[in-house]
PDB file of C-alpha atoms in Angstrom:
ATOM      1  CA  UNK A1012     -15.648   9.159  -4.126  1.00 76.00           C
ATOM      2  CA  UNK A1013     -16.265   7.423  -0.966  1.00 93.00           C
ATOM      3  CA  UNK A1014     -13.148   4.753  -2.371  1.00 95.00           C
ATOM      4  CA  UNK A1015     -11.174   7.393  -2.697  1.00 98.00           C
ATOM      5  CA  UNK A1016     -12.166   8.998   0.517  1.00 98.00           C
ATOM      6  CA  UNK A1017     -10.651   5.550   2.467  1.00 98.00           C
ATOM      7  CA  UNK A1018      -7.435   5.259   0.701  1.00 98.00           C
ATOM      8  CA  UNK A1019      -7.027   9.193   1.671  1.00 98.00           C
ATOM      9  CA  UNK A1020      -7.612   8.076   5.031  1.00 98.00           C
ATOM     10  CA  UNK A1021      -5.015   5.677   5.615  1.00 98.00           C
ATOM     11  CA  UNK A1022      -3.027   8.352   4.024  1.00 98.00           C
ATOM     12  CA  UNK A1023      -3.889  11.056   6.787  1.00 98.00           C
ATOM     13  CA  UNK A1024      -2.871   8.117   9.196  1.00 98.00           C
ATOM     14  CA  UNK A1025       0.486   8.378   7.787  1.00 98.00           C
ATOM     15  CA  UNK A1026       0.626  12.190   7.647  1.00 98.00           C
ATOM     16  CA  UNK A1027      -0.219  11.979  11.385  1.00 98.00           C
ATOM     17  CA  UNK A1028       2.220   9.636  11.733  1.00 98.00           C
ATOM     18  CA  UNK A1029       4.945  11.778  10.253  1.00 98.00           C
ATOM     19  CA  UNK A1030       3.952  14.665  12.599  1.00 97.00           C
ATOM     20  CA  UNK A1031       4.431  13.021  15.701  1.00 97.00           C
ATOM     21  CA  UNK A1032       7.999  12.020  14.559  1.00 97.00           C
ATOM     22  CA  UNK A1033       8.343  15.951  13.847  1.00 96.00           C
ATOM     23  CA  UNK A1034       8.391  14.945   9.898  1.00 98.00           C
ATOM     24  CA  UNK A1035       5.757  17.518   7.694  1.00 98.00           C
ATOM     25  CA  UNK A1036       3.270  15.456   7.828  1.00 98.00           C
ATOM     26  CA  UNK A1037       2.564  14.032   4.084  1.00 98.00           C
ATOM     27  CA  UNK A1038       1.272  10.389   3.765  1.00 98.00           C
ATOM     28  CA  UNK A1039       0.910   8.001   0.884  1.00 99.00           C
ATOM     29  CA  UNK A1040      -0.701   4.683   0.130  1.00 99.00           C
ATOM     30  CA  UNK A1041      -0.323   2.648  -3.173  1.00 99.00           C
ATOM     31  CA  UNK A1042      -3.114   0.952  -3.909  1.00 98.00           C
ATOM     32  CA  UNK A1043      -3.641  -1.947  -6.720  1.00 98.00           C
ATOM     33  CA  UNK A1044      -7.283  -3.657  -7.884  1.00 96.00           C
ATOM     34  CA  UNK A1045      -8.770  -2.413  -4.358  1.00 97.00           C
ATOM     35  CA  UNK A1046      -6.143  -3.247  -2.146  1.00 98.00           C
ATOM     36  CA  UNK A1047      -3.690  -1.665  -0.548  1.00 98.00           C
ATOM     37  CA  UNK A1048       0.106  -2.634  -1.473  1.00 98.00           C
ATOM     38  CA  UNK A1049       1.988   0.007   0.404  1.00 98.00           C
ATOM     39  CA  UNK A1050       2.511   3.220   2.925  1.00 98.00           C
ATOM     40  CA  UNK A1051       4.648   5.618   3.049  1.00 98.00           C
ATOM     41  CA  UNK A1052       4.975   8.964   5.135  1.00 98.00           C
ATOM     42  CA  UNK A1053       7.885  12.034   5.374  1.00 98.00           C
ATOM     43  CA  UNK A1054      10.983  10.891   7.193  1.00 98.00           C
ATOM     44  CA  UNK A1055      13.547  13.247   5.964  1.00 98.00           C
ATOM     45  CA  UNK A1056      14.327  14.347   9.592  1.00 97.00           C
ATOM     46  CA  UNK A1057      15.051  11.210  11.007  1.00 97.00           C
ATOM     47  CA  UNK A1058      16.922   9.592   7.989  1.00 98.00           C
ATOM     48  CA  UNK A1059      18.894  13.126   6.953  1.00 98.00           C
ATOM     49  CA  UNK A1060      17.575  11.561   3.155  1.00 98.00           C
ATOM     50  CA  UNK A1061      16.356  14.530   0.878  1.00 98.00           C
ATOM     51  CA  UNK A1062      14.895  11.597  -0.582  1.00 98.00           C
ATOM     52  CA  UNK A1063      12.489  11.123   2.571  1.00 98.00           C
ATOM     53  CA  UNK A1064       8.941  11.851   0.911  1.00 98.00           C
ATOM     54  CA  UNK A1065       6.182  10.305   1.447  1.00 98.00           C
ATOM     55  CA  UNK A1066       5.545   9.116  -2.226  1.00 98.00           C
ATOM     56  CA  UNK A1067       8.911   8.129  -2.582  1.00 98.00           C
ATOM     57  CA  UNK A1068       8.749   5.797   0.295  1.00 98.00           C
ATOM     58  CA  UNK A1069       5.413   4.524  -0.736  1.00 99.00           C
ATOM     59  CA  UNK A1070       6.333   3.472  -4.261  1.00 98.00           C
ATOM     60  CA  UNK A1071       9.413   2.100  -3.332  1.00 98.00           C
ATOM     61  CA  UNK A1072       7.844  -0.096  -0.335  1.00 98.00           C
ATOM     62  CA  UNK A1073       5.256  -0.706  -3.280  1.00 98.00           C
ATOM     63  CA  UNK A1074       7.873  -2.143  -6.072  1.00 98.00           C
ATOM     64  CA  UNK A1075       9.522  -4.577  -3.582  1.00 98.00           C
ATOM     65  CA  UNK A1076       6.192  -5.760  -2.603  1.00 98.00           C
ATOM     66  CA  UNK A1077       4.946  -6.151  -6.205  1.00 98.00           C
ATOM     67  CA  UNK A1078       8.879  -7.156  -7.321  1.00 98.00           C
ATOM     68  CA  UNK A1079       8.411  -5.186 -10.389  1.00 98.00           C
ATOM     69  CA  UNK A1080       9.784  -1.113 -10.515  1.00 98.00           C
ATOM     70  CA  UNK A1081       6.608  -0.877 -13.163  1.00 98.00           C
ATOM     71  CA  UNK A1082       3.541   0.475 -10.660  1.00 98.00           C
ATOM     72  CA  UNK A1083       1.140   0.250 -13.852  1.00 98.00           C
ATOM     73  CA  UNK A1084      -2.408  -0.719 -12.350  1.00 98.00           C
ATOM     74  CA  UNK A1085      -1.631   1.239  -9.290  1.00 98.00           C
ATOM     75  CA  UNK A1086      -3.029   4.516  -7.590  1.00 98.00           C
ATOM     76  CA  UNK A1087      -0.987   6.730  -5.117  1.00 99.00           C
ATOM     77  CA  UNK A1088      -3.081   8.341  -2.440  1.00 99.00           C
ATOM     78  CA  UNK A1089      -1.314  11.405  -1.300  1.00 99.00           C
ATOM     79  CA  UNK A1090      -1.941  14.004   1.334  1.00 98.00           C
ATOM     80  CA  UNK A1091      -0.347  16.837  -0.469  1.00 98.00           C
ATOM     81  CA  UNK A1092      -0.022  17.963  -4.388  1.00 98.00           C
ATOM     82  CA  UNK A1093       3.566  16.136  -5.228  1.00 98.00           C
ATOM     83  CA  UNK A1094       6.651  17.987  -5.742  1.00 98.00           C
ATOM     84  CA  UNK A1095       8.834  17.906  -9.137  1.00 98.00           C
ATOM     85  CA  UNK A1096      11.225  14.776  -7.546  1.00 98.00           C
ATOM     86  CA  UNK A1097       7.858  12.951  -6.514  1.00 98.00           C
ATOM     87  CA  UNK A1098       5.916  13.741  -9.624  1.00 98.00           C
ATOM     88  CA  UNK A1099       9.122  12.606 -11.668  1.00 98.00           C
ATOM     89  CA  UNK A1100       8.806   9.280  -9.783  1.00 98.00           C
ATOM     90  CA  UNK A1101       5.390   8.643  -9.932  1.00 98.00           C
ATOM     91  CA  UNK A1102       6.246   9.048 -13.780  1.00 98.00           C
ATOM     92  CA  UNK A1103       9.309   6.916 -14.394  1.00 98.00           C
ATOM     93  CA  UNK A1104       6.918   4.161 -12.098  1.00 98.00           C
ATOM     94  CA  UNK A1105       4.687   4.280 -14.592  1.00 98.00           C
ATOM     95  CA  UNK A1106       1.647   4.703 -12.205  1.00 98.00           C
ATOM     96  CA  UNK A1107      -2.115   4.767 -13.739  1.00 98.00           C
ATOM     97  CA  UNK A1108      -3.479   7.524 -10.806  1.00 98.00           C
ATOM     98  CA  UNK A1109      -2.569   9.840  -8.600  1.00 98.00           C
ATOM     99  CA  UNK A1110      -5.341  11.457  -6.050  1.00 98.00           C
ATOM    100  CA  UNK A1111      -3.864  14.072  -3.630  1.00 98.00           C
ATOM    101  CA  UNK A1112      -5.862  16.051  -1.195  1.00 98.00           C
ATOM    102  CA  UNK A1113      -4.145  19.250  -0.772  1.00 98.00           C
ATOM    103  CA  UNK A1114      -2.772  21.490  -3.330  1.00 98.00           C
ATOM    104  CA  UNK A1115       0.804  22.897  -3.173  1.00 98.00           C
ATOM    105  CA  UNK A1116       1.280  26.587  -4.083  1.00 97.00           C
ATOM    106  CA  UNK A1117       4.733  26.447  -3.417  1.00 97.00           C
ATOM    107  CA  UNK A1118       6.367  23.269  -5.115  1.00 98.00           C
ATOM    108  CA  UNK A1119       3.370  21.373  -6.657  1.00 98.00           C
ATOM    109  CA  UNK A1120       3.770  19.524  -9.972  1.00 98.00           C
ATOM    110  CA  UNK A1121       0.811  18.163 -10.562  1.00 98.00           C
ATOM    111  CA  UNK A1122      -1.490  20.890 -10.790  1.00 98.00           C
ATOM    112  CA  UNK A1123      -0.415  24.506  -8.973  1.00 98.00           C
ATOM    113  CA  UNK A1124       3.515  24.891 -10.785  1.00 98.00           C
ATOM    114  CA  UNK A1125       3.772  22.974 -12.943  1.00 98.00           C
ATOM    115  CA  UNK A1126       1.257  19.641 -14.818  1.00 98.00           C
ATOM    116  CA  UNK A1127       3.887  16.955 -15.188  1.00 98.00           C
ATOM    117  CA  UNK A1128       1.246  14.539 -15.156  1.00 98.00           C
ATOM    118  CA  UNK A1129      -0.236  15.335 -18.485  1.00 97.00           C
ATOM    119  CA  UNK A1130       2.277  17.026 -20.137  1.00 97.00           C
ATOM    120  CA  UNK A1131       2.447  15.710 -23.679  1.00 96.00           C
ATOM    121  CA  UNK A1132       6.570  16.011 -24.351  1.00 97.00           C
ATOM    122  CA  UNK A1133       6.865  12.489 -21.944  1.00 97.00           C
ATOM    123  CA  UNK A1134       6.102   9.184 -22.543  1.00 95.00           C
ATOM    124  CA  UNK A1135       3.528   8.351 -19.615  1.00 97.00           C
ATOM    125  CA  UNK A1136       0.323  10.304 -18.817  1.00 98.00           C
ATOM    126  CA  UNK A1137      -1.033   9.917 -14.918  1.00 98.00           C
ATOM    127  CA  UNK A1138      -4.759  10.152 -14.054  1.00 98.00           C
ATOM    128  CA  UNK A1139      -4.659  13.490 -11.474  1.00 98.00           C
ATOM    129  CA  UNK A1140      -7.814  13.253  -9.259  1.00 98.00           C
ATOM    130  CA  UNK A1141      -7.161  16.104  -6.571  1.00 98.00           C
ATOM    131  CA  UNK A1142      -9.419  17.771  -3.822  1.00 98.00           C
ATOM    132  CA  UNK A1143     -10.046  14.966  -2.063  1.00 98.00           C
ATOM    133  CA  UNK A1144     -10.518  15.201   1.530  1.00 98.00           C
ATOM    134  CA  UNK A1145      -8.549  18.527   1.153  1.00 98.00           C
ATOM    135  CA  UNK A1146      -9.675  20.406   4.326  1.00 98.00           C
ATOM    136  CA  UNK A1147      -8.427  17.565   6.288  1.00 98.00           C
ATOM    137  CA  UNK A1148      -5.192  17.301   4.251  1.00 98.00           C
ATOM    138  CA  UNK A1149      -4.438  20.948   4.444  1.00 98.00           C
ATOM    139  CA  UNK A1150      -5.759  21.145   8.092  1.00 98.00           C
ATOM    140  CA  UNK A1151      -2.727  18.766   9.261  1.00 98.00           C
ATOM    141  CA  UNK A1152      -0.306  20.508   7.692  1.00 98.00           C
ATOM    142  CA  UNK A1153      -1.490  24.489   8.961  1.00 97.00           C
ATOM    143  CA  UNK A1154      -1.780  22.621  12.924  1.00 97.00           C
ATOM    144  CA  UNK A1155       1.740  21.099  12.015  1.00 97.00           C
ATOM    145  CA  UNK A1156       3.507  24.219  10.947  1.00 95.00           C
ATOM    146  CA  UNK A1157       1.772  27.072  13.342  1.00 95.00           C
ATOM    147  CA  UNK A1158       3.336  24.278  16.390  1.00 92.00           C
ATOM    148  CA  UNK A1159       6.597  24.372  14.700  1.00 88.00           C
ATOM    149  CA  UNK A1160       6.288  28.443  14.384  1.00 90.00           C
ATOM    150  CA  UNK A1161       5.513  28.439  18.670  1.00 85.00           C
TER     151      UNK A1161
END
């Protein structure tokens, strides 16, 4: 756990990153055979890209780095349970893992909406480890969106 624990962290790094750009502050880190291979963090605001998640970022910064779209033998760290687009591209990258701290009640598709992950009908499976660091993960978020409510 305490592996896991320091890829979340450079995660949160990115989340916090994201929230002092005004972004909701979601980070991600791709990780491959213990190092890391790529970051990524929210920027939807500032590019006006619906496509401006942090996984998205992360695993593309990830493929050009690797030079391969395949991601098999990676992990993505994420601070928050990833939505249907993220889940969908963590699938068709053909990850190995995915840990996320926080879960999402509201558009989660690993775990709280929908389990994309393992569902059986597709031709990939991804590892889900969630929970991890999860107070901190869904501590940045609460601070982040009771400021934007003031």
């Amino acid at each position: 756990m305490a592996e896991h624990e320091y890829w979340m962290r450079l995660a949160l790094a990115e989340a916090q990153k994201a929230a002092a750009e005004n972004e909701v502050p979601v980070g991600a880190a791709v990780v491959a055979d213990g190092r890391l291979v790529a970051l990524g963090r929210n920027d939807r605001e500032r590019t006006q890209d619906p496509l401006g998640h942090a996984e998205i970022r992360a695993l593309s910064a990830a493929a050009a780095e690797i030079g391969f779209w395949r991601l098999e033998g990676c992990s993505l760290y994420v601070t928050l349970e990833p939505c249907i687009m993220c889940s969908g591209a963590m699938l068709q990258a053909r990850i190995d893992r995915v840990i996320f701290g926080a879960r999402d009640p509201k558009a989660g598709a690993i775990r709280s909406l929908y389990e994309l992950a393992s569902d059986a009908r597709l031709n990939h499976r991804i590892e889900v480890v969630e929970g991890v660091l999860e107070n901190e993960c869904s501590e940045i978020l609460k601070a982040f969106f009771k400021k934007m409510r003031k």
